[in-house]
């Protein structure tokens, strides 16, 4: 079963596990939540003065949700 494959690990049922994840929409749901969190993080530092540090935090937040690997 998929539950057993997830709990015990291994790659023999990886295709079933991946299909279940895709079929449930879990990846897009999680990606959207991550984008919302990144946006809130960026908004929370909006009033800080511009600096290299602030820009680095913004870049990091965007990278975390835009990466594809």
PDB file of N, CA, C and O in Angstrom:
ATOM      1  N   UNK A   1       0.832  -1.190   0.000  1.00  0.00           N
ATOM      2  CA  UNK A   1       0.000   0.000   0.000  1.00  0.00           C
ATOM      3  C   UNK A   1       0.877   1.255   0.000  1.00  0.00           C
ATOM      4  O   UNK A   1       2.046   1.208   0.361  1.00  0.00           O
ATOM      5  N   UNK A   2       0.287   2.358  -0.375  1.00  0.00           N
ATOM      6  CA  UNK A   2       1.013   3.622  -0.394  1.00  0.00           C
ATOM      7  C   UNK A   2       1.409   4.026   1.014  1.00  0.00           C
ATOM      8  O   UNK A   2       2.528   4.484   1.246  1.00  0.00           O
ATOM      9  N   UNK A   3       0.513   3.842   1.967  1.00  0.00           N
ATOM     10  CA  UNK A   3       0.823   4.185   3.358  1.00  0.00           C
ATOM     11  C   UNK A   3       2.062   3.432   3.831  1.00  0.00           C
ATOM     12  O   UNK A   3       2.957   4.009   4.425  1.00  0.00           O
ATOM     13  N   UNK A   4       2.109   2.161   3.537  1.00  0.00           N
ATOM     14  CA  UNK A   4       3.246   1.343   3.950  1.00  0.00           C
ATOM     15  C   UNK A   4       4.525   1.817   3.261  1.00  0.00           C
ATOM     16  O   UNK A   4       5.583   1.890   3.887  1.00  0.00           O
ATOM     17  N   UNK A   5       4.427   2.161   1.992  1.00  0.00           N
ATOM     18  CA  UNK A   5       5.598   2.642   1.255  1.00  0.00           C
ATOM     19  C   UNK A   5       6.137   3.927   1.866  1.00  0.00           C
ATOM     20  O   UNK A   5       7.348   4.106   1.990  1.00  0.00           O
ATOM     21  N   UNK A   6       5.241   4.813   2.267  1.00  0.00           N
ATOM     22  CA  UNK A   6       5.659   6.073   2.874  1.00  0.00           C
ATOM     23  C   UNK A   6       6.273   5.826   4.251  1.00  0.00           C
ATOM     24  O   UNK A   6       7.302   6.404   4.596  1.00  0.00           O
ATOM     25  N   UNK A   7       5.650   4.956   5.024  1.00  0.00           N
ATOM     26  CA  UNK A   7       6.116   4.708   6.388  1.00  0.00           C
ATOM     27  C   UNK A   7       7.431   3.942   6.437  1.00  0.00           C
ATOM     28  O   UNK A   7       8.250   4.174   7.313  1.00  0.00           O
ATOM     29  N   UNK A   8       7.638   3.022   5.514  1.00  0.00           N
ATOM     30  CA  UNK A   8       8.832   2.179   5.571  1.00  0.00           C
ATOM     31  C   UNK A   8       9.932   2.625   4.623  1.00  0.00           C
ATOM     32  O   UNK A   8      11.057   2.157   4.718  1.00  0.00           O
ATOM     33  N   UNK A   9       9.637   3.513   3.724  1.00  0.00           N
ATOM     34  CA  UNK A   9      10.651   3.993   2.793  1.00  0.00           C
ATOM     35  C   UNK A   9      10.852   3.035   1.640  1.00  0.00           C
ATOM     36  O   UNK A   9      10.068   2.120   1.409  1.00  0.00           O
ATOM     37  N   UNK A  10      11.927   3.230   0.924  1.00  0.00           N
ATOM     38  CA  UNK A  10      12.200   2.396  -0.231  1.00  0.00           C
ATOM     39  C   UNK A  10      11.659   3.037  -1.494  1.00  0.00           C
ATOM     40  O   UNK A  10      10.870   3.983  -1.443  1.00  0.00           O
ATOM     41  N   UNK A  11      12.095   2.520  -2.619  1.00  0.00           N
ATOM     42  CA  UNK A  11      11.676   3.110  -3.895  1.00  0.00           C
ATOM     43  C   UNK A  11      10.828   2.175  -4.752  1.00  0.00           C
ATOM     44  O   UNK A  11      10.446   2.540  -5.853  1.00  0.00           O
ATOM     45  N   UNK A  12      10.505   1.006  -4.242  1.00  0.00           N
ATOM     46  CA  UNK A  12       9.749   0.060  -5.058  1.00  0.00           C
ATOM     47  C   UNK A  12       8.344   0.536  -5.392  1.00  0.00           C
ATOM     48  O   UNK A  12       7.772   0.124  -6.394  1.00  0.00           O
ATOM     49  N   UNK A  13       7.769   1.403  -4.599  1.00  0.00           N
ATOM     50  CA  UNK A  13       6.419   1.923  -4.872  1.00  0.00           C
ATOM     51  C   UNK A  13       6.434   3.434  -5.099  1.00  0.00           C
ATOM     52  O   UNK A  13       5.420   4.101  -4.951  1.00  0.00           O
ATOM     53  N   UNK A  14       7.595   3.966  -5.472  1.00  0.00           N
ATOM     54  CA  UNK A  14       7.734   5.413  -5.625  1.00  0.00           C
ATOM     55  C   UNK A  14       6.770   5.976  -6.663  1.00  0.00           C
ATOM     56  O   UNK A  14       6.223   7.058  -6.484  1.00  0.00           O
ATOM     57  N   UNK A  15       6.544   5.238  -7.733  1.00  0.00           N
ATOM     58  CA  UNK A  15       5.628   5.703  -8.773  1.00  0.00           C
ATOM     59  C   UNK A  15       4.214   5.894  -8.220  1.00  0.00           C
ATOM     60  O   UNK A  15       3.558   6.900  -8.494  1.00  0.00           O
ATOM     61  N   UNK A  16       3.744   4.958  -7.415  1.00  0.00           N
ATOM     62  CA  UNK A  16       2.412   5.072  -6.807  1.00  0.00           C
ATOM     63  C   UNK A  16       2.352   6.255  -5.846  1.00  0.00           C
ATOM     64  O   UNK A  16       1.355   6.976  -5.808  1.00  0.00           O
ATOM     65  N   UNK A  17       3.398   6.431  -5.076  1.00  0.00           N
ATOM     66  CA  UNK A  17       3.429   7.535  -4.115  1.00  0.00           C
ATOM     67  C   UNK A  17       3.402   8.867  -4.855  1.00  0.00           C
ATOM     68  O   UNK A  17       2.627   9.768  -4.516  1.00  0.00           O
ATOM     69  N   UNK A  18       4.230   9.005  -5.870  1.00  0.00           N
ATOM     70  CA  UNK A  18       4.262  10.252  -6.646  1.00  0.00           C
ATOM     71  C   UNK A  18       2.926  10.524  -7.320  1.00  0.00           C
ATOM     72  O   UNK A  18       2.447  11.661  -7.331  1.00  0.00           O
ATOM     73  N   UNK A  19       2.318   9.494  -7.870  1.00  0.00           N
ATOM     74  CA  UNK A  19       1.005   9.664  -8.508  1.00  0.00           C
ATOM     75  C   UNK A  19      -0.044  10.122  -7.497  1.00  0.00           C
ATOM     76  O   UNK A  19      -0.882  10.977  -7.805  1.00  0.00           O
ATOM     77  N   UNK A  20      -0.010   9.572  -6.309  1.00  0.00           N
ATOM     78  CA  UNK A  20      -0.961   9.970  -5.267  1.00  0.00           C
ATOM     79  C   UNK A  20      -0.766  11.436  -4.895  1.00  0.00           C
ATOM     80  O   UNK A  20      -1.736  12.177  -4.712  1.00  0.00           O
ATOM     81  N   UNK A  21       0.478  11.856  -4.798  1.00  0.00           N
ATOM     82  CA  UNK A  21       0.767  13.253  -4.452  1.00  0.00           C
ATOM     83  C   UNK A  21       0.254  14.181  -5.541  1.00  0.00           C
ATOM     84  O   UNK A  21      -0.400  15.193  -5.261  1.00  0.00           O
ATOM     85  N   UNK A  22       0.516  13.838  -6.794  1.00  0.00           N
ATOM     86  CA  UNK A  22       0.068  14.659  -7.917  1.00  0.00           C
ATOM     87  C   UNK A  22      -1.457  14.668  -8.010  1.00  0.00           C
ATOM     88  O   UNK A  22      -2.084  15.722  -8.178  1.00  0.00           O
ATOM     89  N   UNK A  23      -2.074  13.501  -7.887  1.00  0.00           N
ATOM     90  CA  UNK A  23      -3.529  13.379  -8.029  1.00  0.00           C
ATOM     91  C   UNK A  23      -4.299  14.172  -6.972  1.00  0.00           C
ATOM     92  O   UNK A  23      -5.409  14.637  -7.233  1.00  0.00           O
ATOM     93  N   UNK A  24      -3.740  14.311  -5.792  1.00  0.00           N
ATOM     94  CA  UNK A  24      -4.431  15.044  -4.729  1.00  0.00           C
ATOM     95  C   UNK A  24      -4.272  16.551  -4.846  1.00  0.00           C
ATOM     96  O   UNK A  24      -4.952  17.298  -4.154  1.00  0.00           O
ATOM     97  N   UNK A  25      -3.361  17.001  -5.713  1.00  0.00           N
ATOM     98  CA  UNK A  25      -3.117  18.439  -5.832  1.00  0.00           C
ATOM     99  C   UNK A  25      -2.253  18.980  -4.707  1.00  0.00           C
ATOM    100  O   UNK A  25      -2.151  20.188  -4.513  1.00  0.00           O
ATOM    101  N   UNK A  26      -1.604  18.086  -3.969  1.00  0.00           N
ATOM    102  CA  UNK A  26      -0.818  18.493  -2.803  1.00  0.00           C
ATOM    103  C   UNK A  26       0.335  19.418  -3.170  1.00  0.00           C
ATOM    104  O   UNK A  26       0.657  20.341  -2.419  1.00  0.00           O
ATOM    105  N   UNK A  27       0.948  19.188  -4.313  1.00  0.00           N
ATOM    106  CA  UNK A  27       2.099  20.008  -4.695  1.00  0.00           C
ATOM    107  C   UNK A  27       1.667  21.443  -4.979  1.00  0.00           C
ATOM    108  O   UNK A  27       2.264  22.391  -4.474  1.00  0.00           O
ATOM    109  N   UNK A  28       0.633  21.622  -5.775  1.00  0.00           N
ATOM    110  CA  UNK A  28       0.189  22.991  -6.080  1.00  0.00           C
ATOM    111  C   UNK A  28      -0.384  23.673  -4.843  1.00  0.00           C
ATOM    112  O   UNK A  28      -0.174  24.869  -4.637  1.00  0.00           O
ATOM    113  N   UNK A  29      -1.088  22.913  -4.015  1.00  0.00           N
ATOM    114  CA  UNK A  29      -1.629  23.472  -2.774  1.00  0.00           C
ATOM    115  C   UNK A  29      -0.495  23.983  -1.877  1.00  0.00           C
ATOM    116  O   UNK A  29      -0.533  25.111  -1.382  1.00  0.00           O
ATOM    117  N   UNK A  30       0.522  23.158  -1.706  1.00  0.00           N
ATOM    118  CA  UNK A  30       1.650  23.530  -0.859  1.00  0.00           C
ATOM    119  C   UNK A  30       2.432  24.687  -1.464  1.00  0.00           C
ATOM    120  O   UNK A  30       2.871  25.588  -0.746  1.00  0.00           O
ATOM    121  N   UNK A  31       2.605  24.668  -2.780  1.00  0.00           N
ATOM    122  CA  UNK A  31       3.316  25.764  -3.448  1.00  0.00           C
ATOM    123  C   UNK A  31       2.580  27.086  -3.239  1.00  0.00           C
ATOM    124  O   UNK A  31       3.210  28.123  -2.990  1.00  0.00           O
ATOM    125  N   UNK A  32       1.260  27.065  -3.320  1.00  0.00           N
ATOM    126  CA  UNK A  32       0.483  28.291  -3.101  1.00  0.00           C
ATOM    127  C   UNK A  32       0.603  28.782  -1.659  1.00  0.00           C
ATOM    128  O   UNK A  32       0.702  29.989  -1.416  1.00  0.00           O
ATOM    129  N   UNK A  33       0.593  27.857  -0.715  1.00  0.00           N
ATOM    130  CA  UNK A  33       0.787  28.251   0.682  1.00  0.00           C
ATOM    131  C   UNK A  33       2.162  28.874   0.883  1.00  0.00           C
ATOM    132  O   UNK A  33       2.302  29.881   1.584  1.00  0.00           O
ATOM    133  N   UNK A  34       3.170  28.284   0.275  1.00  0.00           N
ATOM    134  CA  UNK A  34       4.530  28.816   0.391  1.00  0.00           C
ATOM    135  C   UNK A  34       4.616  30.218  -0.199  1.00  0.00           C
ATOM    136  O   UNK A  34       5.262  31.106   0.380  1.00  0.00           O
ATOM    137  N   UNK A  35       3.972  30.432  -1.332  1.00  0.00           N
ATOM    138  CA  UNK A  35       3.968  31.767  -1.950  1.00  0.00           C
ATOM    139  C   UNK A  35       3.292  32.781  -1.037  1.00  0.00           C
ATOM    140  O   UNK A  35       3.763  33.919  -0.893  1.00  0.00           O
ATOM    141  N   UNK A  36       2.192  32.393  -0.416  1.00  0.00           N
ATOM    142  CA  UNK A  36       1.499  33.288   0.518  1.00  0.00           C
ATOM    143  C   UNK A  36       2.400  33.641   1.702  1.00  0.00           C
ATOM    144  O   UNK A  36       2.466  34.798   2.123  1.00  0.00           O
ATOM    145  N   UNK A  37       3.096  32.638   2.242  1.00  0.00           N
ATOM    146  CA  UNK A  37       3.996  32.871   3.376  1.00  0.00           C
ATOM    147  C   UNK A  37       5.161  33.776   2.981  1.00  0.00           C
ATOM    148  O   UNK A  37       5.538  34.668   3.740  1.00  0.00           O
ATOM    149  N   UNK A  38       5.713  33.557   1.801  1.00  0.00           N
ATOM    150  CA  UNK A  38       6.811  34.397   1.330  1.00  0.00           C
ATOM    151  C   UNK A  38       6.344  35.840   1.152  1.00  0.00           C
ATOM    152  O   UNK A  38       7.059  36.786   1.525  1.00  0.00           O
ATOM    153  N   UNK A  39       5.150  36.005   0.620  1.00  0.00           N
ATOM    154  CA  UNK A  39       4.602  37.345   0.438  1.00  0.00           C
ATOM    155  C   UNK A  39       4.400  38.034   1.789  1.00  0.00           C
ATOM    156  O   UNK A  39       4.714  39.219   1.946  1.00  0.00           O
ATOM    157  N   UNK A  40       3.900  37.296   2.768  1.00  0.00           N
ATOM    158  CA  UNK A  40       3.727  37.875   4.109  1.00  0.00           C
ATOM    159  C   UNK A  40       5.079  38.250   4.715  1.00  0.00           C
ATOM    160  O   UNK A  40       5.207  39.287   5.373  1.00  0.00           O
ATOM    161  N   UNK A  41       6.082  37.410   4.494  1.00  0.00           N
ATOM    162  CA  UNK A  41       7.419  37.704   5.020  1.00  0.00           C
ATOM    163  C   UNK A  41       7.974  38.981   4.389  1.00  0.00           C
ATOM    164  O   UNK A  41       8.518  39.845   5.091  1.00  0.00           O
ATOM    165  N   UNK A  42       7.824  39.085   3.091  1.00  0.00           N
ATOM    166  CA  UNK A  42       8.311  40.282   2.391  1.00  0.00           C
ATOM    167  C   UNK A  42       7.557  41.524   2.864  1.00  0.00           C
ATOM    168  O   UNK A  42       8.159  42.578   3.114  1.00  0.00           O
ATOM    169  N   UNK A  43       6.245  41.393   3.010  1.00  0.00           N
ATOM    170  CA  UNK A  43       5.448  42.527   3.489  1.00  0.00           C
ATOM    171  C   UNK A  43       5.825  42.931   4.907  1.00  0.00           C
ATOM    172  O   UNK A  43       5.766  44.112   5.264  1.00  0.00           O
ATOM    173  N   UNK A  44       6.232  41.966   5.719  1.00  0.00           N
ATOM    174  CA  UNK A  44       6.555  42.274   7.108  1.00  0.00           C
ATOM    175  C   UNK A  44       7.847  43.074   7.243  1.00  0.00           C
ATOM    176  O   UNK A  44       8.063  43.724   8.262  1.00  0.00           O
ATOM    177  N   UNK A  45       8.700  43.038   6.231  1.00  0.00           N
ATOM    178  CA  UNK A  45       9.930  43.837   6.296  1.00  0.00           C
ATOM    179  C   UNK A  45       9.875  45.061   5.384  1.00  0.00           C
ATOM    180  O   UNK A  45      10.867  45.771   5.227  1.00  0.00           O
ATOM    181  N   UNK A  46       8.718  45.329   4.828  1.00  0.00           N
ATOM    182  CA  UNK A  46       8.571  46.430   3.873  1.00  0.00           C
ATOM    183  C   UNK A  46       8.949  47.783   4.468  1.00  0.00           C
ATOM    184  O   UNK A  46       9.508  48.635   3.776  1.00  0.00           O
ATOM    185  N   UNK A  47       8.669  47.982   5.754  1.00  0.00           N
ATOM    186  CA  UNK A  47       8.938  49.286   6.368  1.00  0.00           C
ATOM    187  C   UNK A  47      10.390  49.457   6.813  1.00  0.00           C
ATOM    188  O   UNK A  47      10.784  50.546   7.203  1.00  0.00           O
ATOM    189  N   UNK A  48      11.159  48.383   6.751  1.00  0.00           N
ATOM    190  CA  UNK A  48      12.579  48.510   7.089  1.00  0.00           C
ATOM    191  C   UNK A  48      13.278  49.327   6.012  1.00  0.00           C
ATOM    192  O   UNK A  48      12.885  49.298   4.845  1.00  0.00           O
ATOM    193  N   UNK A  49      14.317  50.044   6.395  1.00  0.00           N
ATOM    194  CA  UNK A  49      15.047  50.812   5.379  1.00  0.00           C
ATOM    195  C   UNK A  49      15.678  49.865   4.345  1.00  0.00           C
ATOM    196  O   UNK A  49      16.070  48.747   4.673  1.00  0.00           O
ATOM    197  N   UNK A  50      15.750  50.338   3.130  1.00  0.00           N
ATOM    198  CA  UNK A  50      16.379  49.544   2.091  1.00  0.00           C
ATOM    199  C   UNK A  50      17.842  49.309   2.436  1.00  0.00           C
ATOM    200  O   UNK A  50      18.538  50.209   2.892  1.00  0.00           O
ATOM    201  N   UNK A  51      18.260  48.079   2.236  1.00  0.00           N
ATOM    202  CA  UNK A  51      19.655  47.711   2.483  1.00  0.00           C
ATOM    203  C   UNK A  51      19.958  46.422   1.747  1.00  0.00           C
ATOM    204  O   UNK A  51      19.046  45.748   1.254  1.00  0.00           O
ATOM    205  N   UNK A  52      21.227  46.079   1.693  1.00  0.00           N
ATOM    206  CA  UNK A  52      21.612  44.809   1.082  1.00  0.00           C
ATOM    207  C   UNK A  52      21.010  43.644   1.848  1.00  0.00           C
ATOM    208  O   UNK A  52      20.666  42.615   1.262  1.00  0.00           O
ATOM    209  N   UNK A  53      20.892  43.784   3.167  1.00  0.00           N
ATOM    210  CA  UNK A  53      20.341  42.710   3.998  1.00  0.00           C
ATOM    211  C   UNK A  53      18.857  42.500   3.718  1.00  0.00           C
ATOM    212  O   UNK A  53      18.395  41.365   3.592  1.00  0.00           O
ATOM    213  N   UNK A  54      18.134  43.589   3.613  1.00  0.00           N
ATOM    214  CA  UNK A  54      16.706  43.493   3.298  1.00  0.00           C
ATOM    215  C   UNK A  54      16.520  42.873   1.917  1.00  0.00           C
ATOM    216  O   UNK A  54      15.687  41.983   1.741  1.00  0.00           O
ATOM    217  N   UNK A  55      17.311  43.316   0.963  1.00  0.00           N
ATOM    218  CA  UNK A  55      17.200  42.762  -0.384  1.00  0.00           C
ATOM    219  C   UNK A  55      17.548  41.279  -0.394  1.00  0.00           C
ATOM    220  O   UNK A  55      16.922  40.494  -1.105  1.00  0.00           O
ATOM    221  N   UNK A  56      18.514  40.874   0.403  1.00  0.00           N
ATOM    222  CA  UNK A  56      18.886  39.463   0.481  1.00  0.00           C
ATOM    223  C   UNK A  56      17.727  38.631   1.025  1.00  0.00           C
ATOM    224  O   UNK A  56      17.464  37.524   0.540  1.00  0.00           O
ATOM    225  N   UNK A  57      17.028  39.141   2.021  1.00  0.00           N
ATOM    226  CA  UNK A  57      15.875  38.424   2.570  1.00  0.00           C
ATOM    227  C   UNK A  57      14.759  38.300   1.536  1.00  0.00           C
ATOM    228  O   UNK A  57      14.132  37.244   1.414  1.00  0.00           O
ATOM    229  N   UNK A  58      14.530  39.352   0.796  1.00  0.00           N
ATOM    230  CA  UNK A  58      13.503  39.327  -0.253  1.00  0.00           C
ATOM    231  C   UNK A  58      13.889  38.329  -1.340  1.00  0.00           C
ATOM    232  O   UNK A  58      13.060  37.515  -1.780  1.00  0.00           O
ATOM    233  N   UNK A  59      15.143  38.366  -1.738  1.00  0.00           N
ATOM    234  CA  UNK A  59      15.631  37.439  -2.760  1.00  0.00           C
ATOM    235  C   UNK A  59      15.501  35.998  -2.292  1.00  0.00           C
ATOM    236  O   UNK A  59      15.075  35.118  -3.043  1.00  0.00           O
ATOM    237  N   UNK A  60      15.856  35.744  -1.043  1.00  0.00           N
ATOM    238  CA  UNK A  60      15.758  34.401  -0.488  1.00  0.00           C
ATOM    239  C   UNK A  60      14.309  33.912  -0.449  1.00  0.00           C
ATOM    240  O   UNK A  60      14.021  32.771  -0.824  1.00  0.00           O
ATOM    241  N   UNK A  61      13.397  34.767  -0.012  1.00  0.00           N
ATOM    242  CA  UNK A  61      11.981  34.390   0.028  1.00  0.00           C
ATOM    243  C   UNK A  61      11.464  34.049  -1.360  1.00  0.00           C
ATOM    244  O   UNK A  61      10.773  33.045  -1.549  1.00  0.00           O
ATOM    245  N   UNK A  62      11.821  34.877  -2.331  1.00  0.00           N
ATOM    246  CA  UNK A  62      11.381  34.617  -3.711  1.00  0.00           C
ATOM    247  C   UNK A  62      12.013  33.352  -4.269  1.00  0.00           C
ATOM    248  O   UNK A  62      11.343  32.552  -4.922  1.00  0.00           O
ATOM    249  N   UNK A  63      13.289  33.165  -4.014  1.00  0.00           N
ATOM    250  CA  UNK A  63      13.968  31.959  -4.505  1.00  0.00           C
ATOM    251  C   UNK A  63      13.328  30.699  -3.939  1.00  0.00           C
ATOM    252  O   UNK A  63      13.139  29.715  -4.653  1.00  0.00           O
ATOM    253  N   UNK A  64      12.986  30.741  -2.674  1.00  0.00           N
ATOM    254  CA  UNK A  64      12.419  29.555  -2.019  1.00  0.00           C
ATOM    255  C   UNK A  64      11.122  29.095  -2.674  1.00  0.00           C
ATOM    256  O   UNK A  64      10.841  27.899  -2.712  1.00  0.00           O
ATOM    257  N   UNK A  65      10.341  30.022  -3.184  1.00  0.00           N
ATOM    258  CA  UNK A  65       9.060  29.627  -3.781  1.00  0.00           C
ATOM    259  C   UNK A  65       9.095  29.529  -5.296  1.00  0.00           C
ATOM    260  O   UNK A  65       8.198  28.949  -5.897  1.00  0.00           O
ATOM    261  N   UNK A  66      10.124  30.059  -5.922  1.00  0.00           N
ATOM    262  CA  UNK A  66      10.195  30.034  -7.378  1.00  0.00           C
ATOM    263  C   UNK A  66      11.073  28.917  -7.925  1.00  0.00           C
ATOM    264  O   UNK A  66      10.988  28.591  -9.101  1.00  0.00           O
ATOM    265  N   UNK A  67      11.883  28.317  -7.065  1.00  0.00           N
ATOM    266  CA  UNK A  67      12.793  27.283  -7.562  1.00  0.00           C
ATOM    267  C   UNK A  67      12.005  26.070  -8.042  1.00  0.00           C
ATOM    268  O   UNK A  67      10.913  25.800  -7.561  1.00  0.00           O
ATOM    269  N   UNK A  68      12.591  25.353  -8.969  1.00  0.00           N
ATOM    270  CA  UNK A  68      11.908  24.194  -9.538  1.00  0.00           C
ATOM    271  C   UNK A  68      12.704  22.910  -9.348  1.00  0.00           C
ATOM    272  O   UNK A  68      12.466  21.919 -10.014  1.00  0.00           O
ATOM    273  N   UNK A  69      13.643  22.924  -8.437  1.00  0.00           N
ATOM    274  CA  UNK A  69      14.453  21.734  -8.176  1.00  0.00           C
ATOM    275  C   UNK A  69      14.582  21.491  -6.693  1.00  0.00           C
ATOM    276  O   UNK A  69      14.243  22.277  -5.882  1.00  0.00           O
TER     277      UNK A  69
END
